[in-house]
Amino acid sequence: MSRNNSITDPHQASHIHMESQGIQQLLVAEKKAAEKIADARNRKVKRLKQAKEEAEAEIEKYRAQREKSFLQYEAQYAQSDHVETKIQHDMEMQMQNYKTEIEKNKDRVIEDLISYVTDVEPIVNPNFFILKSFNKI
């Protein structure tokens, strides 16, 4: 047999074709894996952005509540002789309370934010099992 005849051998051509298909399947699987990783990263970024927006909304809500409370307090004591001293004293007390509350809750908030970002549960796409049952993977 000459060398040219061995290339046209149907068994060898079939083997080369099967290897080529295997390589193509690996390339497709690698591309799908890269897409899943990119998708997971995008979801992580979205969750972090959502957590940040929720925290900002909560801060703004709290700020508005405190502003309303302050205005009510100011209106209540506006007719007193030493209003400024009382208001100043009460504001300092409130600021101290806020600082205490911030320090008390800071670690929990940070842990919650880190948890939102790092606790990703990968889920196998249901199509994987369907394709696997048809021996496509």
CSV table of N, CA and C in Angstrom, one decimal:
chain,number,residue,atom,x,y,z
A,1,MET,N,0.8,-1.2,0.0
A,1,MET,CA,0.0,0.0,0.0
A,1,MET,C,0.9,1.2,0.0
A,2,SER,N,0.5,2.2,-0.8
A,2,SER,CA,1.2,3.4,-0.8
A,2,SER,C,0.7,4.3,0.3
A,3,ARG,N,1.4,5.4,0.5
A,3,ARG,CA,1.1,6.3,1.5
A,3,ARG,C,-0.2,7.0,1.2
A,4,ASN,N,-0.5,7.3,-0.1
A,4,ASN,CA,-1.7,8.0,-0.5
A,4,ASN,C,-2.9,7.1,-0.2
A,5,ASN,N,-2.8,5.8,-0.4
A,5,ASN,CA,-3.9,4.9,-0.2
A,5,ASN,C,-4.3,4.9,1.3
A,6,SER,N,-3.3,5.0,2.2
A,6,SER,CA,-3.6,5.0,3.6
A,6,SER,C,-4.5,6.2,4.1
A,7,ILE,N,-4.3,7.3,3.4
A,7,ILE,CA,-5.1,8.5,3.8
A,7,ILE,C,-6.5,8.3,3.3
A,8,THR,N,-6.7,7.6,2.2
A,8,THR,CA,-8.1,7.4,1.7
A,8,THR,C,-8.8,6.2,2.3
A,9,ASP,N,-8.1,5.5,3.2
A,9,ASP,CA,-8.6,4.4,3.9
A,9,ASP,C,-9.9,4.9,4.7
A,10,PRO,N,-11.0,4.3,4.5
A,10,PRO,CA,-12.3,4.7,5.1
A,10,PRO,C,-12.2,4.7,6.6
A,11,HIS,N,-11.5,3.8,7.2
A,11,HIS,CA,-11.5,3.7,8.7
A,11,HIS,C,-10.7,4.9,9.3
A,12,GLN,N,-9.6,5.2,8.6
A,12,GLN,CA,-8.8,6.3,9.1
A,12,GLN,C,-9.5,7.6,8.9
A,13,ALA,N,-10.2,7.8,7.8
A,13,ALA,CA,-11.0,9.0,7.5
A,13,ALA,C,-12.1,9.2,8.5
A,14,SER,N,-12.7,8.1,8.9
A,14,SER,CA,-13.8,8.1,9.9
A,14,SER,C,-13.2,8.5,11.2
A,15,HIS,N,-12.0,7.9,11.6
A,15,HIS,CA,-11.4,8.3,12.8
A,15,HIS,C,-11.0,9.7,12.9
A,16,ILE,N,-10.5,10.3,11.8
A,16,ILE,CA,-10.1,11.7,11.8
A,16,ILE,C,-11.4,12.6,11.9
A,17,HIS,N,-12.4,12.1,11.2
A,17,HIS,CA,-13.7,12.9,11.3
A,17,HIS,C,-14.2,12.9,12.8
A,18,MET,N,-14.1,11.7,13.5
A,18,MET,CA,-14.6,11.6,14.8
A,18,MET,C,-13.8,12.5,15.8
A,19,GLU,N,-12.5,12.5,15.5
A,19,GLU,CA,-11.6,13.4,16.3
A,19,GLU,C,-12.0,14.9,16.1
A,20,SER,N,-12.2,15.2,14.9
A,20,SER,CA,-12.6,16.6,14.6
A,20,SER,C,-13.9,16.9,15.3
A,21,GLN,N,-14.9,16.0,15.3
A,21,GLN,CA,-16.1,16.3,16.0
A,21,GLN,C,-15.9,16.4,17.5
A,22,GLY,N,-15.0,15.6,18.0
A,22,GLY,CA,-14.7,15.7,19.4
A,22,GLY,C,-14.1,17.0,19.8
A,23,ILE,N,-13.2,17.5,18.9
A,23,ILE,CA,-12.6,18.8,19.2
A,23,ILE,C,-13.6,19.9,19.1
A,24,GLN,N,-14.5,19.8,18.1
A,24,GLN,CA,-15.6,20.8,17.9
A,24,GLN,C,-16.5,20.8,19.2
A,25,GLN,N,-16.8,19.6,19.7
A,25,GLN,CA,-17.6,19.6,20.9
A,25,GLN,C,-16.9,20.2,22.1
A,26,LEU,N,-15.6,20.0,22.2
A,26,LEU,CA,-14.9,20.6,23.3
A,26,LEU,C,-14.9,22.1,23.2
A,27,LEU,N,-14.7,22.6,21.9
A,27,LEU,CA,-14.7,24.0,21.7
A,27,LEU,C,-16.1,24.6,22.1
A,28,VAL,N,-17.1,23.9,21.7
A,28,VAL,CA,-18.5,24.4,22.0
A,28,VAL,C,-18.7,24.4,23.5
A,29,ALA,N,-18.3,23.3,24.2
A,29,ALA,CA,-18.4,23.3,25.6
A,29,ALA,C,-17.6,24.3,26.3
A,30,GLU,N,-16.4,24.6,25.8
A,30,GLU,CA,-15.6,25.7,26.4
A,30,GLU,C,-16.2,27.0,26.2
A,31,LYS,N,-16.8,27.3,25.1
A,31,LYS,CA,-17.5,28.5,24.8
A,31,LYS,C,-18.7,28.7,25.8
A,32,LYS,N,-19.5,27.6,25.9
A,32,LYS,CA,-20.6,27.6,26.8
A,32,LYS,C,-20.2,27.9,28.3
A,33,ALA,N,-19.1,27.3,28.7
A,33,ALA,CA,-18.6,27.5,30.0
A,33,ALA,C,-18.2,28.9,30.2
A,34,ALA,N,-17.5,29.5,29.2
A,34,ALA,CA,-17.1,30.9,29.3
A,34,ALA,C,-18.3,31.8,29.4
A,35,GLU,N,-19.3,31.5,28.6
A,35,GLU,CA,-20.6,32.3,28.7
A,35,GLU,C,-21.2,32.2,30.1
A,36,LYS,N,-21.2,31.0,30.7
A,36,LYS,CA,-21.8,30.8,32.0
A,36,LYS,C,-21.0,31.6,33.0
A,37,ILE,N,-19.7,31.6,32.9
A,37,ILE,CA,-18.9,32.4,33.9
A,37,ILE,C,-19.2,33.9,33.7
A,38,ALA,N,-19.2,34.3,32.5
A,38,ALA,CA,-19.5,35.7,32.2
A,38,ALA,C,-20.9,36.1,32.8
A,39,ASP,N,-21.9,35.2,32.6
A,39,ASP,CA,-23.2,35.4,33.1
A,39,ASP,C,-23.2,35.5,34.6
A,40,ALA,N,-22.5,34.6,35.3
A,40,ALA,CA,-22.4,34.6,36.7
A,40,ALA,C,-21.8,35.9,37.2
A,41,ARG,N,-20.8,36.4,36.5
A,41,ARG,CA,-20.1,37.6,36.9
A,41,ARG,C,-21.1,38.8,36.8
A,42,ASN,N,-21.9,38.8,35.7
A,42,ASN,CA,-22.8,39.9,35.5
A,42,ASN,C,-23.9,39.8,36.6
A,43,ARG,N,-24.4,38.6,36.9
A,43,ARG,CA,-25.4,38.5,38.0
A,43,ARG,C,-24.8,39.0,39.3
A,44,LYS,N,-23.5,38.7,39.6
A,44,LYS,CA,-22.9,39.2,40.8
A,44,LYS,C,-22.8,40.7,40.8
A,45,VAL,N,-22.4,41.3,39.7
A,45,VAL,CA,-22.4,42.8,39.6
A,45,VAL,C,-23.7,43.4,39.8
A,46,LYS,N,-24.8,42.8,39.2
A,46,LYS,CA,-26.1,43.3,39.4
A,46,LYS,C,-26.6,43.2,40.9
A,47,ARG,N,-26.2,42.0,41.5
A,47,ARG,CA,-26.6,41.9,42.9
A,47,ARG,C,-25.9,42.9,43.8
A,48,LEU,N,-24.7,43.2,43.5
A,48,LEU,CA,-23.9,44.2,44.3
A,48,LEU,C,-24.5,45.6,44.1
A,49,LYS,N,-24.8,45.9,42.8
A,49,LYS,CA,-25.5,47.2,42.5
A,49,LYS,C,-26.8,47.3,43.2
A,50,GLN,N,-27.6,46.2,43.2
A,50,GLN,CA,-28.9,46.2,43.9
A,50,GLN,C,-28.8,46.4,45.4
A,51,ALA,N,-27.8,45.7,46.0
A,51,ALA,CA,-27.6,45.8,47.4
A,51,ALA,C,-27.2,47.3,47.7
A,52,LYS,N,-26.4,47.9,46.9
A,52,LYS,CA,-25.9,49.3,47.1
A,52,LYS,C,-27.1,50.2,47.0
A,53,GLU,N,-28.0,50.0,46.0
A,53,GLU,CA,-29.1,50.8,45.8
A,53,GLU,C,-30.1,50.7,47.0
A,54,GLU,N,-30.3,49.5,47.4
A,54,GLU,CA,-31.2,49.2,48.6
A,54,GLU,C,-30.6,49.9,49.8
A,55,ALA,N,-29.3,49.8,50.0
A,55,ALA,CA,-28.7,50.5,51.2
A,55,ALA,C,-28.9,52.0,51.1
A,56,GLU,N,-28.7,52.6,49.9
A,56,GLU,CA,-28.8,54.0,49.7
A,56,GLU,C,-30.3,54.4,50.0
A,57,ALA,N,-31.2,53.6,49.5
A,57,ALA,CA,-32.6,53.9,49.7
A,57,ALA,C,-33.0,53.9,51.2
A,58,GLU,N,-32.4,52.9,51.9
A,58,GLU,CA,-32.7,52.8,53.3
A,58,GLU,C,-32.1,54.0,54.0
A,59,ILE,N,-30.9,54.4,53.7
A,59,ILE,CA,-30.3,55.6,54.3
A,59,ILE,C,-31.1,56.8,54.0
A,60,GLU,N,-31.6,57.0,52.8
A,60,GLU,CA,-32.3,58.2,52.5
A,60,GLU,C,-33.7,58.2,53.2
A,61,LYS,N,-34.3,57.0,53.3
A,61,LYS,CA,-35.5,56.9,54.1
A,61,LYS,C,-35.3,57.3,55.6
A,62,TYR,N,-34.2,56.8,56.1
A,62,TYR,CA,-33.9,57.1,57.5
A,62,TYR,C,-33.6,58.6,57.7
A,63,ARG,N,-32.9,59.1,56.7
A,63,ARG,CA,-32.5,60.6,56.8
A,63,ARG,C,-33.8,61.4,56.8
A,64,ALA,N,-34.7,61.1,55.9
A,64,ALA,CA,-36.0,61.8,55.8
A,64,ALA,C,-36.8,61.7,57.1
A,65,GLN,N,-36.8,60.5,57.6
A,65,GLN,CA,-37.5,60.3,58.9
A,65,GLN,C,-36.9,61.2,60.0
A,66,ARG,N,-35.6,61.2,60.1
A,66,ARG,CA,-34.9,62.0,61.1
A,66,ARG,C,-35.1,63.5,60.9
A,67,GLU,N,-35.1,63.9,59.6
A,67,GLU,CA,-35.3,65.3,59.3
A,67,GLU,C,-36.7,65.7,59.8
A,68,LYS,N,-37.7,64.9,59.5
A,68,LYS,CA,-39.1,65.1,59.9
A,68,LYS,C,-39.2,65.2,61.4
A,69,SER,N,-38.5,64.3,62.1
A,69,SER,CA,-38.5,64.3,63.5
A,69,SER,C,-37.9,65.5,64.1
A,70,PHE,N,-36.8,65.9,63.5
A,70,PHE,CA,-36.1,67.2,63.9
A,70,PHE,C,-37.0,68.4,63.7
A,71,LEU,N,-37.7,68.5,62.6
A,71,LEU,CA,-38.5,69.6,62.3
A,71,LEU,C,-39.7,69.7,63.3
A,72,GLN,N,-40.2,68.5,63.7
A,72,GLN,CA,-41.3,68.5,64.7
A,72,GLN,C,-40.7,68.9,66.1
A,73,TYR,N,-39.5,68.4,66.4
A,73,TYR,CA,-38.9,68.8,67.6
A,73,TYR,C,-38.6,70.3,67.7
A,74,GLU,N,-38.1,70.8,66.6
A,74,GLU,CA,-37.8,72.2,66.5
A,74,GLU,C,-39.1,73.1,66.7
A,75,ALA,N,-40.2,72.6,66.0
A,75,ALA,CA,-41.4,73.4,66.2
A,75,ALA,C,-42.0,73.3,67.6
A,76,GLN,N,-41.8,72.2,68.2
A,76,GLN,CA,-42.2,72.0,69.6
A,76,GLN,C,-41.5,73.0,70.6
A,77,TYR,N,-40.2,73.1,70.4
A,77,TYR,CA,-39.5,74.0,71.4
A,77,TYR,C,-39.1,75.4,70.9
A,78,ALA,N,-39.7,75.8,69.7
A,78,ALA,CA,-39.4,77.1,69.2
A,78,ALA,C,-39.9,78.2,70.1
A,79,GLN,N,-40.8,78.0,70.9
A,79,GLN,CA,-41.4,79.0,71.7
A,79,GLN,C,-40.7,79.1,73.1
A,80,SER,N,-39.8,78.3,73.4
A,80,SER,CA,-39.1,78.2,74.6
A,80,SER,C,-38.0,79.3,74.7
A,81,ASP,N,-37.6,79.8,75.9
A,81,ASP,CA,-36.6,80.8,76.0
A,81,ASP,C,-35.2,80.3,75.6
A,82,HIS,N,-34.9,79.1,76.1
A,82,HIS,CA,-33.5,78.6,75.8
A,82,HIS,C,-33.6,77.4,74.8
A,83,VAL,N,-34.3,77.7,73.7
A,83,VAL,CA,-34.5,76.7,72.7
A,83,VAL,C,-33.2,76.2,72.1
A,84,GLU,N,-32.4,77.2,71.8
A,84,GLU,CA,-31.1,76.8,71.1
A,84,GLU,C,-30.3,75.9,72.0
A,85,THR,N,-30.2,76.1,73.2
A,85,THR,CA,-29.4,75.3,74.1
A,85,THR,C,-30.0,73.9,74.2
A,86,LYS,N,-31.3,73.8,74.3
A,86,LYS,CA,-32.0,72.5,74.4
A,86,LYS,C,-31.8,71.7,73.0
A,87,ILE,N,-32.0,72.4,72.0
A,87,ILE,CA,-31.9,71.8,70.7
A,87,ILE,C,-30.4,71.3,70.5
A,88,GLN,N,-29.5,72.1,70.8
A,88,GLN,CA,-28.1,71.7,70.6
A,88,GLN,C,-27.8,70.5,71.5
A,89,HIS,N,-28.2,70.5,72.7
A,89,HIS,CA,-28.0,69.3,73.6
A,89,HIS,C,-28.7,68.1,73.1
A,90,ASP,N,-29.9,68.2,72.7
A,90,ASP,CA,-30.7,67.0,72.1
A,90,ASP,C,-30.0,66.6,70.8
A,91,MET,N,-29.6,67.5,70.0
A,91,MET,CA,-28.9,67.1,68.7
A,91,MET,C,-27.6,66.3,69.0
A,92,GLU,N,-26.9,66.8,70.0
A,92,GLU,CA,-25.7,66.0,70.4
A,92,GLU,C,-26.0,64.7,70.9
A,93,MET,N,-27.0,64.6,71.7
A,93,MET,CA,-27.4,63.2,72.2
A,93,MET,C,-27.9,62.3,71.0
A,94,GLN,N,-28.6,62.9,70.1
A,94,GLN,CA,-29.1,62.1,69.0
A,94,GLN,C,-27.9,61.7,68.1
A,95,MET,N,-26.9,62.6,67.9
A,95,MET,CA,-25.8,62.2,67.1
A,95,MET,C,-25.0,61.1,67.8
A,96,GLN,N,-24.9,61.2,69.1
A,96,GLN,CA,-24.2,60.1,69.8
A,96,GLN,C,-24.9,58.8,69.6
A,97,ASN,N,-26.3,58.8,69.7
A,97,ASN,CA,-27.1,57.6,69.5
A,97,ASN,C,-26.9,57.1,68.1
A,98,TYR,N,-26.8,58.0,67.1
A,98,TYR,CA,-26.6,57.5,65.7
A,98,TYR,C,-25.2,56.9,65.6
A,99,LYS,N,-24.2,57.5,66.2
A,99,LYS,CA,-22.9,56.9,66.1
A,99,LYS,C,-22.9,55.5,66.7
A,100,THR,N,-23.5,55.4,67.9
A,100,THR,CA,-23.6,54.1,68.5
A,100,THR,C,-24.3,53.1,67.7
A,101,GLU,N,-25.4,53.5,67.1
A,101,GLU,CA,-26.2,52.5,66.2
A,101,GLU,C,-25.3,52.1,65.0
A,102,ILE,N,-24.6,53.1,64.4
A,102,ILE,CA,-23.8,52.8,63.3
A,102,ILE,C,-22.7,51.8,63.6
A,103,GLU,N,-22.0,52.0,64.7
A,103,GLU,CA,-21.0,51.1,65.2
A,103,GLU,C,-21.5,49.7,65.5
A,104,LYS,N,-22.7,49.7,66.1
A,104,LYS,CA,-23.3,48.4,66.4
A,104,LYS,C,-23.7,47.6,65.2
A,105,ASN,N,-24.2,48.3,64.1
A,105,ASN,CA,-24.7,47.6,63.0
A,105,ASN,C,-23.7,47.5,61.8
A,106,LYS,N,-22.6,48.2,61.9
A,106,LYS,CA,-21.7,48.3,60.8
A,106,LYS,C,-21.2,46.9,60.3
A,107,ASP,N,-20.8,46.0,61.3
A,107,ASP,CA,-20.3,44.7,60.9
A,107,ASP,C,-21.3,43.9,60.2
A,108,ARG,N,-22.5,43.9,60.7
A,108,ARG,CA,-23.6,43.1,60.1
A,108,ARG,C,-23.9,43.6,58.7
A,109,VAL,N,-23.9,44.9,58.5
A,109,VAL,CA,-24.2,45.4,57.2
A,109,VAL,C,-23.1,45.0,56.2
A,110,ILE,N,-21.8,45.1,56.7
A,110,ILE,CA,-20.7,44.7,55.8
A,110,ILE,C,-20.8,43.2,55.5
A,111,GLU,N,-21.1,42.4,56.5
A,111,GLU,CA,-21.2,40.9,56.3
A,111,GLU,C,-22.3,40.6,55.3
A,112,ASP,N,-23.4,41.3,55.4
A,112,ASP,CA,-24.5,41.1,54.5
A,112,ASP,C,-24.1,41.5,53.1
A,113,LEU,N,-23.4,42.6,52.9
A,113,LEU,CA,-23.0,43.0,51.6
A,113,LEU,C,-22.0,42.0,51.0
A,114,ILE,N,-21.1,41.5,51.8
A,114,ILE,CA,-20.1,40.5,51.3
A,114,ILE,C,-20.8,39.2,51.0
A,115,SER,N,-21.8,38.9,51.8
A,115,SER,CA,-22.6,37.6,51.5
A,115,SER,C,-23.3,37.7,50.2
A,116,TYR,N,-23.9,38.9,49.9
A,116,TYR,CA,-24.6,39.1,48.7
A,116,TYR,C,-23.7,38.9,47.5
A,117,VAL,N,-22.5,39.3,47.6
A,117,VAL,CA,-21.5,39.3,46.5
A,117,VAL,C,-20.9,37.9,46.4
A,118,THR,N,-20.6,37.2,47.5
A,118,THR,CA,-19.8,36.0,47.4
A,118,THR,C,-20.6,34.7,47.4
A,119,ASP,N,-21.8,34.7,47.9
A,119,ASP,CA,-22.6,33.5,48.0
A,119,ASP,C,-23.3,33.2,46.7
A,120,VAL,N,-22.6,32.8,45.7
A,120,VAL,CA,-23.2,32.5,44.4
A,120,VAL,C,-23.4,31.0,44.3
A,121,GLU,N,-24.6,30.5,44.0
A,121,GLU,CA,-24.9,29.1,43.9
A,121,GLU,C,-25.0,28.8,42.4
A,122,PRO,N,-24.0,28.1,41.9
A,122,PRO,CA,-24.1,27.7,40.5
A,122,PRO,C,-25.1,26.7,40.3
A,123,ILE,N,-25.9,26.8,39.2
A,123,ILE,CA,-27.0,25.9,38.9
A,123,ILE,C,-26.7,25.4,37.5
A,124,VAL,N,-26.8,24.1,37.3
A,124,VAL,CA,-26.7,23.4,36.0
A,124,VAL,C,-27.9,23.7,35.2
A,125,ASN,N,-27.7,24.1,34.0
A,125,ASN,CA,-28.8,24.4,33.1
A,125,ASN,C,-29.6,23.1,32.8
A,126,PRO,N,-30.9,23.1,32.9
A,126,PRO,CA,-31.7,21.9,32.7
A,126,PRO,C,-31.5,21.3,31.3
A,127,ASN,N,-31.1,22.2,30.3
A,127,ASN,CA,-30.9,21.7,29.0
A,127,ASN,C,-29.7,20.7,29.0
A,128,PHE,N,-28.8,20.9,29.9
A,128,PHE,CA,-27.6,20.0,30.0
A,128,PHE,C,-28.1,18.5,30.1
A,129,PHE,N,-29.0,18.3,31.0
A,129,PHE,CA,-29.5,16.9,31.3
A,129,PHE,C,-30.2,16.4,30.0
A,130,ILE,N,-31.0,17.3,29.4
A,130,ILE,CA,-31.7,16.8,28.1
A,130,ILE,C,-30.7,16.4,27.1
A,131,LEU,N,-29.7,17.2,26.9
A,131,LEU,CA,-28.7,16.9,25.9
A,131,LEU,C,-27.9,15.7,26.3
A,132,LYS,N,-27.6,15.5,27.5
A,132,LYS,CA,-26.9,14.4,28.0
A,132,LYS,C,-27.7,13.1,27.8
A,133,SER,N,-29.0,13.2,28.0
A,133,SER,CA,-29.8,12.0,27.8
A,133,SER,C,-29.9,11.6,26.3
A,134,PHE,N,-29.6,12.5,25.4
A,134,PHE,CA,-29.6,12.2,24.0
A,134,PHE,C,-28.1,12.0,23.5
A,135,ASN,N,-27.2,11.9,24.5
A,135,ASN,CA,-25.8,11.6,24.2
A,135,ASN,C,-25.2,12.7,23.3
A,136,LYS,N,-25.7,13.9,23.5
A,136,LYS,CA,-25.1,15.1,22.7
A,136,LYS,C,-23.9,15.7,23.4
A,137,ILE,N,-23.7,15.3,24.7
A,137,ILE,CA,-22.6,15.9,25.5
A,137,ILE,C,-21.7,14.8,25.9
